[in-house]
mmCIF file of C-alpha atoms in Angstrom:
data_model
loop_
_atom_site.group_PDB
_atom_site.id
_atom_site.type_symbol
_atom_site.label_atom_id
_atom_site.label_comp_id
_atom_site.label_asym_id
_atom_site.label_seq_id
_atom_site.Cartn_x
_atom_site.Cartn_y
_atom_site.Cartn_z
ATOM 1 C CA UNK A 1 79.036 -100.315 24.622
ATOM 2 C CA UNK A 2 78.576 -98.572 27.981
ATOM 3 C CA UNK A 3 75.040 -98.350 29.124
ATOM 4 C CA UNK A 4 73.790 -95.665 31.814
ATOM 5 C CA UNK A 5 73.280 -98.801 33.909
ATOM 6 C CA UNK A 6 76.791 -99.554 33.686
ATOM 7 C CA UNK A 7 77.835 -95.734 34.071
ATOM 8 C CA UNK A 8 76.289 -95.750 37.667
ATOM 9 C CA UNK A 9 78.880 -98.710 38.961
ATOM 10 C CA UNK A 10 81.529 -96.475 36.730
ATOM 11 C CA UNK A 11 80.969 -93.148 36.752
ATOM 12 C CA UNK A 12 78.426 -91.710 38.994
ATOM 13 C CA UNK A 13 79.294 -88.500 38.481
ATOM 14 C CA UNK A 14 78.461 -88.969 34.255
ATOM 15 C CA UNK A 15 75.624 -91.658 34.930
ATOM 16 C CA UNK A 16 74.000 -88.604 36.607
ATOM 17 C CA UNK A 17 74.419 -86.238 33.893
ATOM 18 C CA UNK A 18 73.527 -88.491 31.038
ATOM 19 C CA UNK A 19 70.366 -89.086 33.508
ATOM 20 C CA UNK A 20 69.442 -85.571 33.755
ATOM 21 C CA UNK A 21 69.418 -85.432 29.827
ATOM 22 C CA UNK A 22 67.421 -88.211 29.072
ATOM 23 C CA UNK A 23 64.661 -86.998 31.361
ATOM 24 C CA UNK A 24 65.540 -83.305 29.808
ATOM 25 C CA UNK A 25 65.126 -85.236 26.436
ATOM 26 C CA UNK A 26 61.829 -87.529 28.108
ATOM 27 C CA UNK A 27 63.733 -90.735 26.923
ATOM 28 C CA UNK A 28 62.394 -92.355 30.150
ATOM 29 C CA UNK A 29 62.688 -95.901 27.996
ATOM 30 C CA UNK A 30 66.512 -95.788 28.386
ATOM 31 C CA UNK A 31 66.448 -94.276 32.179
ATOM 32 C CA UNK A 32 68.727 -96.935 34.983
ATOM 33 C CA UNK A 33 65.274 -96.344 36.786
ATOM 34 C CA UNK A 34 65.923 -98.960 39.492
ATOM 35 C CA UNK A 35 69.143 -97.162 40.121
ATOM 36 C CA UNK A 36 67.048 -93.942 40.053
ATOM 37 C CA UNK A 37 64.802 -94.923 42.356
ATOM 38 C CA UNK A 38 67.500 -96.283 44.696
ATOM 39 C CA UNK A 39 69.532 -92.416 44.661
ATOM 40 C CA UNK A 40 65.838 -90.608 44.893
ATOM 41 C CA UNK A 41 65.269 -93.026 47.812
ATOM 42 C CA UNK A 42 68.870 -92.639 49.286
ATOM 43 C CA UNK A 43 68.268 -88.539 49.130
ATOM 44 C CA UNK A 44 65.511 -88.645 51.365
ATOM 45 C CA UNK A 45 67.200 -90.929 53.697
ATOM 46 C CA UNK A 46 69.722 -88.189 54.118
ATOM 47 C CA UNK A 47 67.766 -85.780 54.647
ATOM 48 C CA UNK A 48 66.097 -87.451 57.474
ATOM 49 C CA UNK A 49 69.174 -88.386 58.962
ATOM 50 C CA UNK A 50 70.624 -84.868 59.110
ATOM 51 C CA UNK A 51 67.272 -83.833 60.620
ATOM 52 C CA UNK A 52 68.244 -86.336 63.460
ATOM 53 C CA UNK A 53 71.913 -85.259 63.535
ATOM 54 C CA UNK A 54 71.272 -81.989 64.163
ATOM 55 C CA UNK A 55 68.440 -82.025 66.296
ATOM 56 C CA UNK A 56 70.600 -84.890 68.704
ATOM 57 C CA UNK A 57 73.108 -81.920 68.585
ATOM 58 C CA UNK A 58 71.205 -78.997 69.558
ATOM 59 C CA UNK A 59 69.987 -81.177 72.375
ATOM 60 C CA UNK A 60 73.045 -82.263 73.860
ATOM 61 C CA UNK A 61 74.582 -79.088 73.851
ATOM 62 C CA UNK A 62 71.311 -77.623 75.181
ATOM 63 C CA UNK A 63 71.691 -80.071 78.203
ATOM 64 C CA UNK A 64 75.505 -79.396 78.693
ATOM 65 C CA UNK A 65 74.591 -75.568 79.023
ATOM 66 C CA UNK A 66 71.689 -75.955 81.086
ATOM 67 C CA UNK A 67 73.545 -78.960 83.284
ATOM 68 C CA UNK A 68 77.250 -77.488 83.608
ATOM 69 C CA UNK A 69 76.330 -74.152 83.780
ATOM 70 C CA UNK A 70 80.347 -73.584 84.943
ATOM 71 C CA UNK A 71 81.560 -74.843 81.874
ATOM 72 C CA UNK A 72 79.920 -73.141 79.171
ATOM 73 C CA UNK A 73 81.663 -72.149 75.956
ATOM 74 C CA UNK A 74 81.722 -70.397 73.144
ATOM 75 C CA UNK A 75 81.932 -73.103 71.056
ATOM 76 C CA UNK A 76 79.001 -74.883 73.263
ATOM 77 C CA UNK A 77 76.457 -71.758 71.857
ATOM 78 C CA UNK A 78 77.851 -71.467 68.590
ATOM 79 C CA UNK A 79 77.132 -75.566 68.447
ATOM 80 C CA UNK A 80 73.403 -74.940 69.900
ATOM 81 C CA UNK A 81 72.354 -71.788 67.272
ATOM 82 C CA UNK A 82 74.349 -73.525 64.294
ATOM 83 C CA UNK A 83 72.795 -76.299 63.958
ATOM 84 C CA UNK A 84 69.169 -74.785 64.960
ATOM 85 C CA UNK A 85 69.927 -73.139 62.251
ATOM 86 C CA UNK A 86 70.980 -76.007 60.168
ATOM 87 C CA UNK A 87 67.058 -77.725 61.017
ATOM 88 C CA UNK A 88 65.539 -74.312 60.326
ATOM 89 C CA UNK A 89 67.266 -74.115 56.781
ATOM 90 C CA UNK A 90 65.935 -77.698 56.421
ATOM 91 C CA UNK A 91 62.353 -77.102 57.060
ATOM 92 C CA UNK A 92 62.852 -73.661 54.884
ATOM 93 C CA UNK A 93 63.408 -75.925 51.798
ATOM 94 C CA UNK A 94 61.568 -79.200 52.886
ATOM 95 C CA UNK A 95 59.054 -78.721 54.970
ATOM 96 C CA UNK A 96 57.452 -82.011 54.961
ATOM 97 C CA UNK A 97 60.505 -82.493 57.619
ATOM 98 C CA UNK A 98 59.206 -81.126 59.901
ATOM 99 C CA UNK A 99 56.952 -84.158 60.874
ATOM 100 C CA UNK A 100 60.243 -86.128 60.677
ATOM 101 C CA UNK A 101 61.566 -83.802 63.310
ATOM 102 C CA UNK A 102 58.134 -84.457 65.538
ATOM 103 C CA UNK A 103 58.547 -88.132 65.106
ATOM 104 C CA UNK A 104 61.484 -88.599 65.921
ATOM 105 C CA UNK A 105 62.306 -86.029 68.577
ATOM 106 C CA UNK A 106 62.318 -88.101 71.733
ATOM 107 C CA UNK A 107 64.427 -90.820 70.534
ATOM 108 C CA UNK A 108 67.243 -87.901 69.478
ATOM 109 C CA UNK A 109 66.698 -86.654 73.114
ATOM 110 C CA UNK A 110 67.275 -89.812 74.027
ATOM 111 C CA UNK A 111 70.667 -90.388 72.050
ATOM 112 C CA UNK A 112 71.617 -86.794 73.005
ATOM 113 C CA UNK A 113 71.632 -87.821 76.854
ATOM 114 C CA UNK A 114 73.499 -90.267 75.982
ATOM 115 C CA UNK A 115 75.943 -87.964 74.273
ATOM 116 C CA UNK A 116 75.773 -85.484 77.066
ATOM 117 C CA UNK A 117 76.456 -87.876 80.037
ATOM 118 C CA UNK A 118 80.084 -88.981 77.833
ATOM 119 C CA UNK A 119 80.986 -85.637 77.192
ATOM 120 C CA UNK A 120 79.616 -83.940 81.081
ATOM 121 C CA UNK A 121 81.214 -87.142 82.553
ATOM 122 C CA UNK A 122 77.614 -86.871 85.123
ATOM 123 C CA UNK A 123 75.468 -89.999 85.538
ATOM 124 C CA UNK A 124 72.329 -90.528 82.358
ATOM 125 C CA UNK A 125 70.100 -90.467 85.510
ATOM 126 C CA UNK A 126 71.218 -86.366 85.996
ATOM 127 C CA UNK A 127 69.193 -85.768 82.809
ATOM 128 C CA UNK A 128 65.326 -85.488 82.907
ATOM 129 C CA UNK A 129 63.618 -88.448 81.044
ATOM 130 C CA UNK A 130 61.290 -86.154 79.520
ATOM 131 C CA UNK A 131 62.890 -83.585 77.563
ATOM 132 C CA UNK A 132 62.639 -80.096 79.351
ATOM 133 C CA UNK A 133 63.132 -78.117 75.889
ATOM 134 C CA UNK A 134 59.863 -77.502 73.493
ATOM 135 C CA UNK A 135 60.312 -78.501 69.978
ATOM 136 C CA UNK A 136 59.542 -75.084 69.027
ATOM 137 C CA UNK A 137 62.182 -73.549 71.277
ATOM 138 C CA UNK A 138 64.663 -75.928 69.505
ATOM 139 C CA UNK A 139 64.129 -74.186 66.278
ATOM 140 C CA UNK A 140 63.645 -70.274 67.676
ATOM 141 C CA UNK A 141 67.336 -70.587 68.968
ATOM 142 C CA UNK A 142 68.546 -67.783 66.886
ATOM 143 C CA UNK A 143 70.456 -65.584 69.073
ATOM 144 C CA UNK A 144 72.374 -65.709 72.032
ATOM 145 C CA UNK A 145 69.422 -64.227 74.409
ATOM 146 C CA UNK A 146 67.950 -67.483 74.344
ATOM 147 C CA UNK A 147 70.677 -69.110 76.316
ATOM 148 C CA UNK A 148 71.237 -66.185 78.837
ATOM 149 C CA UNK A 149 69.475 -67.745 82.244
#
């Protein structure tokens, strides 16, 4: 007999449906609840990493604009307002996040620096230490006006 516990190593895809029923159905007794807990737990990991992911990516872009000024793309702007937009969405449907995003936003400066000084080919130490963008202007970016100098 196949369990829901065994489903999840089998089928994930069915061990989440025939999850979804027996809460519909409040048969918590025969919920995989350690398994539960572990996907519940897993969700919110993701969500916290794509936070950082995209914030690390506004930033380095933001510093390739603002530190090549003679190599600015298209693609560099359309990088910066996408995925400003991609946090914005974020906090729009979780906005507890947003205290993920303060937490951690000096150690994604930090990573996007790193990012930036591969990609620019110019030295870490060409970067400020302290990040010279506001949190809040990280999010506003909505429009190309914001990176016109």
């Amino acid at each position: 007999m196949i369990t829901v516990k065994t489903l999840y190593e089998t089928d994930f895809s069915l061990w989440l449906e025939e999850t979804a029923g027996l809460l519909r159905a409040g048969k918590l007794d025969h919920l995989d609840i350690e398994n539960l807990l572990e996907e519940i737990e897993g969700m919110s990991r993701s969500e916290r990493d794509a936070i950082e992911s995209n914030l690390i990516r506004v930033l380095q872009h933001l510093l390739k604009w603002h530190y090549q000024p003679q190599k600015r793309s298209p693609s560099w702007a359309y990088s910066i307002i996408e995925h400003s937009r991609r946090l914005h969405k974020a906090f729009q449907n979780s906005p507890s996040l947003r205290r993920h995003f303060e937490t951690v936003f000096d150690e994604c400066y930090s990573a996007a620096c790193q990012a930036a000084s591969v990609e620019t080919q110019l030295p870490l130490a060409n970067f400020p230490k302290s990040c010279p963008f506001a949190q809040a202007d990280v999010l506003d970016i909505n429009s190309e006006d914001y990176l016109i100098d």
